[in-house]
Tab-separated table of C-alpha atoms in Angstrom:
chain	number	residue	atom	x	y	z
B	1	UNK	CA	1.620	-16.944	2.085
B	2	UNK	CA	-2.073	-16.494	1.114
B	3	UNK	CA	-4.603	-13.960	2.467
B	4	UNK	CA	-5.895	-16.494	4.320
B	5	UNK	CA	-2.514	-17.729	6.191
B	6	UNK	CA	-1.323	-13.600	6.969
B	7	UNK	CA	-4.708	-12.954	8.373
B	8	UNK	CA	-4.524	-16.005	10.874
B	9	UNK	CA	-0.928	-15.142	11.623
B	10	UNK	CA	-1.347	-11.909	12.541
B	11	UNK	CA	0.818	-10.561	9.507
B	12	UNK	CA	-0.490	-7.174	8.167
B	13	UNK	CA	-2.392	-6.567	4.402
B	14	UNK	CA	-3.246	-3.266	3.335
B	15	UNK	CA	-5.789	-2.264	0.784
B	16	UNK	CA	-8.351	-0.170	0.277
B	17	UNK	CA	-12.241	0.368	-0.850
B	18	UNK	CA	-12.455	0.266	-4.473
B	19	UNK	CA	-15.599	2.047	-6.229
B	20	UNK	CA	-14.298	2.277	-9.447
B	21	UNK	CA	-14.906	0.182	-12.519
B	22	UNK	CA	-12.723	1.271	-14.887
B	23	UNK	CA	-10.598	-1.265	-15.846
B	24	UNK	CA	-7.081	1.491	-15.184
B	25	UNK	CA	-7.351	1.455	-11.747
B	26	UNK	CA	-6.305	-2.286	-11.614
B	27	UNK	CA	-2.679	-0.493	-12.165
B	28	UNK	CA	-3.488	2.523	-9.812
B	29	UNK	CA	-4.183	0.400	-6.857
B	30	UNK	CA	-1.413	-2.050	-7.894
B	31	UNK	CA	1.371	1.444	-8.080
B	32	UNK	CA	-0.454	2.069	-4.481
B	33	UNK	CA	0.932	-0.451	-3.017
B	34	UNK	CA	-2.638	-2.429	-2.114
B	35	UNK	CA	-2.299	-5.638	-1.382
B	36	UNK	CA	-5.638	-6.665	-1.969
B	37	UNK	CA	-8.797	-4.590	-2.849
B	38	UNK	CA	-12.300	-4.474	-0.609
B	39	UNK	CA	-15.349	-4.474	-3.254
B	40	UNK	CA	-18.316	-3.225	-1.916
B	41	UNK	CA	-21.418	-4.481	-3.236
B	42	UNK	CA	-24.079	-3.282	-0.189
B	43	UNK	CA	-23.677	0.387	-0.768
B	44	UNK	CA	-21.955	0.360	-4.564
B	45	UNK	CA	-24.435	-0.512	-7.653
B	46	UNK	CA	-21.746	-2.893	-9.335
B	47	UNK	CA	-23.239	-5.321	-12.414
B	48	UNK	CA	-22.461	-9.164	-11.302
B	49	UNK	CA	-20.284	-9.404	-14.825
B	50	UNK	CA	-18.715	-6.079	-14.293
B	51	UNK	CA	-17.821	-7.318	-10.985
B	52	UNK	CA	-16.556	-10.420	-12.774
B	53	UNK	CA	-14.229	-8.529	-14.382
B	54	UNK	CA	-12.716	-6.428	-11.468
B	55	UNK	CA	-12.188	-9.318	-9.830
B	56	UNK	CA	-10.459	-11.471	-12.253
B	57	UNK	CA	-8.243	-8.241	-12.919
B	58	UNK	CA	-7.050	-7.455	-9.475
B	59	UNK	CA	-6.514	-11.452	-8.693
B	60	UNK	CA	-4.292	-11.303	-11.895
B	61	UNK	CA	-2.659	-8.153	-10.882
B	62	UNK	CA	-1.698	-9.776	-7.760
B	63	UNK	CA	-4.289	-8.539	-5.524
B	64	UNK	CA	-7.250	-10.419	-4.235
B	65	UNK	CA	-10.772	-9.301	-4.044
B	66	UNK	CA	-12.920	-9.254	-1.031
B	67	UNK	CA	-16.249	-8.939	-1.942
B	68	UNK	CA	-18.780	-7.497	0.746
B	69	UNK	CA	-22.671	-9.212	-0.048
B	70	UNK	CA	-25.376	-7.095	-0.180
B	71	UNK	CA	-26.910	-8.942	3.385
B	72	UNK	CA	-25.658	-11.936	4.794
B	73	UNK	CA	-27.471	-14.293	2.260
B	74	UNK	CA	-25.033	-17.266	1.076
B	75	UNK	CA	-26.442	-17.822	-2.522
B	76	UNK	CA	-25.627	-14.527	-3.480
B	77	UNK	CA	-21.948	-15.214	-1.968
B	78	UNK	CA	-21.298	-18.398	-3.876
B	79	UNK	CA	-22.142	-16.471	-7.190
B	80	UNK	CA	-19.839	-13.896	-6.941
B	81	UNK	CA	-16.922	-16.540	-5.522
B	82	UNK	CA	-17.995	-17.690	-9.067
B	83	UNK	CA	-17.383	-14.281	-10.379
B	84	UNK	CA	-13.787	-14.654	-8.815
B	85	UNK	CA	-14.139	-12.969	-5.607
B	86	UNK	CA	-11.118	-14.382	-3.334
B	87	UNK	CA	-12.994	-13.279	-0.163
B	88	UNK	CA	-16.842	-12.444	0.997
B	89	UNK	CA	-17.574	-10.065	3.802
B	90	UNK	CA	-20.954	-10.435	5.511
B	91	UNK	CA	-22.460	-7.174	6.268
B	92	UNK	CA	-24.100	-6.494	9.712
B	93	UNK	CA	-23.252	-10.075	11.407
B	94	UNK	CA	-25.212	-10.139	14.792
B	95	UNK	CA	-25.862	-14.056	15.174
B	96	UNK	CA	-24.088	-17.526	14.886
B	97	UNK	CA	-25.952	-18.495	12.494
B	98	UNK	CA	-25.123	-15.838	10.114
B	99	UNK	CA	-21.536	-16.223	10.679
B	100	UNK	CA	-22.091	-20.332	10.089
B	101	UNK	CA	-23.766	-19.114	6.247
B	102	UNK	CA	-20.879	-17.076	5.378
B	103	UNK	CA	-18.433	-19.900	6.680
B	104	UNK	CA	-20.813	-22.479	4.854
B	105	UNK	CA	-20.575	-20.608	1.539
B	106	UNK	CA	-17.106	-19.984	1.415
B	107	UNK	CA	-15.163	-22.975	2.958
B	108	UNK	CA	-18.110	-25.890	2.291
B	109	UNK	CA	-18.780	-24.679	-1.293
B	110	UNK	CA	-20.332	-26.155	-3.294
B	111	UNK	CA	-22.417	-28.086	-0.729
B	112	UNK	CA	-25.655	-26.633	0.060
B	113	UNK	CA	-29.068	-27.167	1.826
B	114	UNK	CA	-29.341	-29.941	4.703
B	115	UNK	CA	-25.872	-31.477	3.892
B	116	UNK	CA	-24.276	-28.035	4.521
B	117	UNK	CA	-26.204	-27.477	7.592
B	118	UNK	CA	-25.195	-30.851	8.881
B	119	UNK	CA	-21.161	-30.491	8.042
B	120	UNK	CA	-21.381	-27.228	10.087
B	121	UNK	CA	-22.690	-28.992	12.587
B	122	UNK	CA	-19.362	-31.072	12.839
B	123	UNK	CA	-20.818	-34.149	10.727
B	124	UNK	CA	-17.705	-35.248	8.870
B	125	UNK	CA	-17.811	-34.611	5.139
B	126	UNK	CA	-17.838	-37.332	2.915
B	127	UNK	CA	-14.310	-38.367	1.870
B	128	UNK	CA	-15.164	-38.122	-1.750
B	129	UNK	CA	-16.004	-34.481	-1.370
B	130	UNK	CA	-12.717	-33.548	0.723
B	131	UNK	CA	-10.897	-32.677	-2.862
B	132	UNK	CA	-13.474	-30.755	-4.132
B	133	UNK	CA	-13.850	-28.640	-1.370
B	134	UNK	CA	-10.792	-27.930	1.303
B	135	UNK	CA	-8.141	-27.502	-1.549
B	136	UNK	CA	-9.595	-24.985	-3.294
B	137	UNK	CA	-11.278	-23.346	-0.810
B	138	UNK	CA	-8.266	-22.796	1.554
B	139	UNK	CA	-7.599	-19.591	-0.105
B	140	UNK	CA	-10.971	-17.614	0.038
B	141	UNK	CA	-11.065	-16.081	3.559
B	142	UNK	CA	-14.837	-15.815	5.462
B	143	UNK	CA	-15.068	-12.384	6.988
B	144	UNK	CA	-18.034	-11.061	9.711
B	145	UNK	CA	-18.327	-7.299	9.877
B	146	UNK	CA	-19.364	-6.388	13.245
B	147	UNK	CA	-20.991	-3.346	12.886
B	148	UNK	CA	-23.767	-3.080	16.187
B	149	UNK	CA	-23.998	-3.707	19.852
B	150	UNK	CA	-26.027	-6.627	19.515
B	151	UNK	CA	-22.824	-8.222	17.212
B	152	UNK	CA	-20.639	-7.052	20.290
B	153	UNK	CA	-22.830	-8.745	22.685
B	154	UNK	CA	-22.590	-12.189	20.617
B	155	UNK	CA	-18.966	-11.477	19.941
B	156	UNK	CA	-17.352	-14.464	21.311
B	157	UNK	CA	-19.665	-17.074	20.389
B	158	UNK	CA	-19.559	-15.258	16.767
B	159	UNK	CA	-15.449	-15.487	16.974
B	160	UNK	CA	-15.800	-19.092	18.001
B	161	UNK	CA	-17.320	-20.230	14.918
B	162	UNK	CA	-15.012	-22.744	12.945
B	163	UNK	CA	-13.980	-21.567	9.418
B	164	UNK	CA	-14.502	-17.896	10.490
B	165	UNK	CA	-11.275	-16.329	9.239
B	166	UNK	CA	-11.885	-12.027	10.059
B	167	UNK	CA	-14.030	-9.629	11.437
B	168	UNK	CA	-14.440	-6.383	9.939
B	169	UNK	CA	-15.549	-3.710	11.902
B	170	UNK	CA	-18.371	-1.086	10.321
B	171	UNK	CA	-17.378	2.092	12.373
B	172	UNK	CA	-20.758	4.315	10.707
B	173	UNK	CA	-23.418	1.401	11.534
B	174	UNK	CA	-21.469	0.824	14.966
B	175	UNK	CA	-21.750	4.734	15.901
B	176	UNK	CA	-25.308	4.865	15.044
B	177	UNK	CA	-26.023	1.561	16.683
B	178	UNK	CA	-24.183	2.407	19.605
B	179	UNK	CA	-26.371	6.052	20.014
B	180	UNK	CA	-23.268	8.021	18.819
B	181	UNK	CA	-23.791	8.559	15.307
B	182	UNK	CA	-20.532	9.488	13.317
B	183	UNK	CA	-18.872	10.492	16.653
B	184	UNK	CA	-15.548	9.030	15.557
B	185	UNK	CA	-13.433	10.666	18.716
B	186	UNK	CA	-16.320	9.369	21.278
B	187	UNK	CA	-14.106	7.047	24.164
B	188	UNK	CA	-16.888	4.600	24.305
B	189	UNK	CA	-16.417	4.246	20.283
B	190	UNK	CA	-12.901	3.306	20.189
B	191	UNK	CA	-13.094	1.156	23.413
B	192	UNK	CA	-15.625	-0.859	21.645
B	193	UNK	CA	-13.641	-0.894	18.867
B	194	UNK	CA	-10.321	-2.040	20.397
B	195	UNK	CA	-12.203	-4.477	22.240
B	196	UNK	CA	-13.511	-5.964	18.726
B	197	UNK	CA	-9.971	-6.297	17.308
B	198	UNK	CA	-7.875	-7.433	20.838
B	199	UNK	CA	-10.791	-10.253	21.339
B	200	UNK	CA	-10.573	-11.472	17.458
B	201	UNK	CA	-6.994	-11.397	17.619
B	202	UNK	CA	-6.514	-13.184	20.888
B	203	UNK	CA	-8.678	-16.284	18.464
B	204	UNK	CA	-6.183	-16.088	16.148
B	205	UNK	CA	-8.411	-14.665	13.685
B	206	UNK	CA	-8.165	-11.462	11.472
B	207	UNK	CA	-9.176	-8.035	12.475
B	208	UNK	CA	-9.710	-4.552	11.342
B	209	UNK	CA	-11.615	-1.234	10.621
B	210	UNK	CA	-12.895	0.284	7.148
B	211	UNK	CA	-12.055	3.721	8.476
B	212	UNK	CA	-11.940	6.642	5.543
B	213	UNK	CA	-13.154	9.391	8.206
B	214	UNK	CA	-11.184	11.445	10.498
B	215	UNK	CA	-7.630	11.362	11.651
B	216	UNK	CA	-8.056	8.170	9.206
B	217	UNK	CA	-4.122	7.217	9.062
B	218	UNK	CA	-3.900	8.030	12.830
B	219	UNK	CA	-6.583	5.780	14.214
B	220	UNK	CA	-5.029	2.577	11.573
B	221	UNK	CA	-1.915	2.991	13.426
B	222	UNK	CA	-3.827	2.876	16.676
B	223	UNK	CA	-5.424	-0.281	15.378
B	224	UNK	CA	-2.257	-1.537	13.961
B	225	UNK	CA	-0.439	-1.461	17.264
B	226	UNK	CA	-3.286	-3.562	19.370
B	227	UNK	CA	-3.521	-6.187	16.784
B	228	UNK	CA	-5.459	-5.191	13.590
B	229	UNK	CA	-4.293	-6.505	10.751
B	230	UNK	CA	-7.023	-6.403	8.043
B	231	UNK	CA	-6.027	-2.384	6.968
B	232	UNK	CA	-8.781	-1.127	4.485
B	233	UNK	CA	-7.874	1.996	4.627
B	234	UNK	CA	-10.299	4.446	3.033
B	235	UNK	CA	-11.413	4.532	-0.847
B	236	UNK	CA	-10.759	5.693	-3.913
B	237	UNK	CA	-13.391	8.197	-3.893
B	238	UNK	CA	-12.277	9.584	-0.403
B	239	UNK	CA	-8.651	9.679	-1.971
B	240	UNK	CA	-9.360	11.535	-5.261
B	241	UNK	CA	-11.951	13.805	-3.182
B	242	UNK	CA	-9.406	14.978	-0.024
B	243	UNK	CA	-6.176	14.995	-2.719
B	244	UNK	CA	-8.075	17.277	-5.276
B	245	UNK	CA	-9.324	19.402	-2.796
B	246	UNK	CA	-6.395	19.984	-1.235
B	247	UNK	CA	-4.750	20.864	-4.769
B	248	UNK	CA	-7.826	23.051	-5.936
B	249	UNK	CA	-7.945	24.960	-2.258
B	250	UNK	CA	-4.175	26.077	-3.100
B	251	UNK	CA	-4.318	26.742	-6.956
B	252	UNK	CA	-7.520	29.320	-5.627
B	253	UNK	CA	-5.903	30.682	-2.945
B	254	UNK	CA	-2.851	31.992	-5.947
B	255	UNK	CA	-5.816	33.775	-7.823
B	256	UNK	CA	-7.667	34.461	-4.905
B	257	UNK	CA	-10.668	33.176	-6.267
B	258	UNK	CA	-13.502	32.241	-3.669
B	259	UNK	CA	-14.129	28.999	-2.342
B	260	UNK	CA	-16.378	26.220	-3.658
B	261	UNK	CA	-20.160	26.104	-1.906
B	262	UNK	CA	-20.226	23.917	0.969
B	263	UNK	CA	-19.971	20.046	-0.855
B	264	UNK	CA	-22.907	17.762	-1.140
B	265	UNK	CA	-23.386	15.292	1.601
């Protein structure tokens, strides 16, 4: 089954937040067991033909790239479903409209301007274009993250949006929008949270958490058990930091040589 198919069904993918460009890691994340990779563009400078590359590799390798957009702009989503991205992920989704864009630009592609607009309106497409554009584009999944309280407050309209195929939940931006900034144990933080995921789920859509913070493999199981079945579980740069410090901590504490100065933020 595709991406696309598991994350309607309800079936779980696991993968994880991929910073590096080195062409190796294709075959790291692949011995890791990642079933598809989560790009991210909005916080990561990544070249559009580097990115071209990565995502051609891991698609090759057997694991599909999801691609998260700068801002929810669909131009800049078409180019890099060019580039070979096999998903986009809108960041900080708070309207219909936005979640229509990202639907527009992955599943109506390449129709564009007032012709889009009036297909996602429900205006049938013309028959001639049904080839060009449902085949192909059956495979490349449309994904929302909901990362603030006004996205929770438009939830359901947002989840009712034909095409829509995941939502992705931003725990940092929904902690700081929600007045709790970083306070990953807070109750009112994971009830909105399991609220996000039960409520996408019940639609029949996907649903998860990029979580690389705290109690990280406790809270996906959490998630897992209510529904969520999008796992990007943390990042290579998380994984490489908490491993090696773990092995450097010990290898000190044999030579009792002192401790490292607090880490850079």
């Amino acid at each position: 089954a595709t991406l696309v198919r598991k994350l309607h069904a309800g079936d779980p993918v696991f993968g994880t937040c991929v910073i590096s460009t080195s062409p190796h890691f294709t075959v790291a994340a692949k011995n890791a067991g990642c079933d598809f990779v989560f790009i991210d563009t909005e916080h990561i400078p990544i070249e559009r033909e580097t990115l071209s590359w990565m995502c051609r590799s891991y698609s090759a390798m057997g694991m599909p790239p999801i691609v998260r957009v700068p801002e929810p702009e669909p131009f800049r989503a078409c180019m890099h479903l060019d580039g070979g991205a096999c998903g986009i992920v809108f960041p900080y989704v708070e309207t219909v409209e936005q979640t229509k864009a990202v639907v527009g630009a992955v599943h109506y592609k390449p129709i564009k301007g007032a012709q889009l607009r009036r297909a996602l309106a429900g205006e049938p497409v013309n028959a001639a274009l049904q080839s060009d554009i449902v085949q192909p584009n059956g495979r490349l999944a449309a994904i929302v993250n909901i990362e603030s309280l006004a996205a929770i407050e438009n939830l359901d309209a947002i989840l009712a949006v034909d095409g829509l195929d995941a939502v992705l939940v931003g725990p940092h931006d929904l902690s700081v929008s929600m007045g709790l900034p970083c306070q990953w144990h807070h109750p009112d933080f994971h009830a909105a949270i399991d609220s996000i995921i039960t409520k996408a789920r019940a639609r029949g859509l996907g649903a998860g958490v990029h979580y690389s913070f705290d109690k990280a493999v406790e809270y996906q199981e959490h998630w897992m058990s209510i529904g969520a079945n999008l796992i990007v579980h943390s990042s290579d740069m998380v994984a490489f930091s908490n491993a090696m410090r773990t092995d450097l901590d010990r290898l000190r504490g044999t030579q009792g040589a002192p401790a490292p100065e607090n880490p850079v933020v």
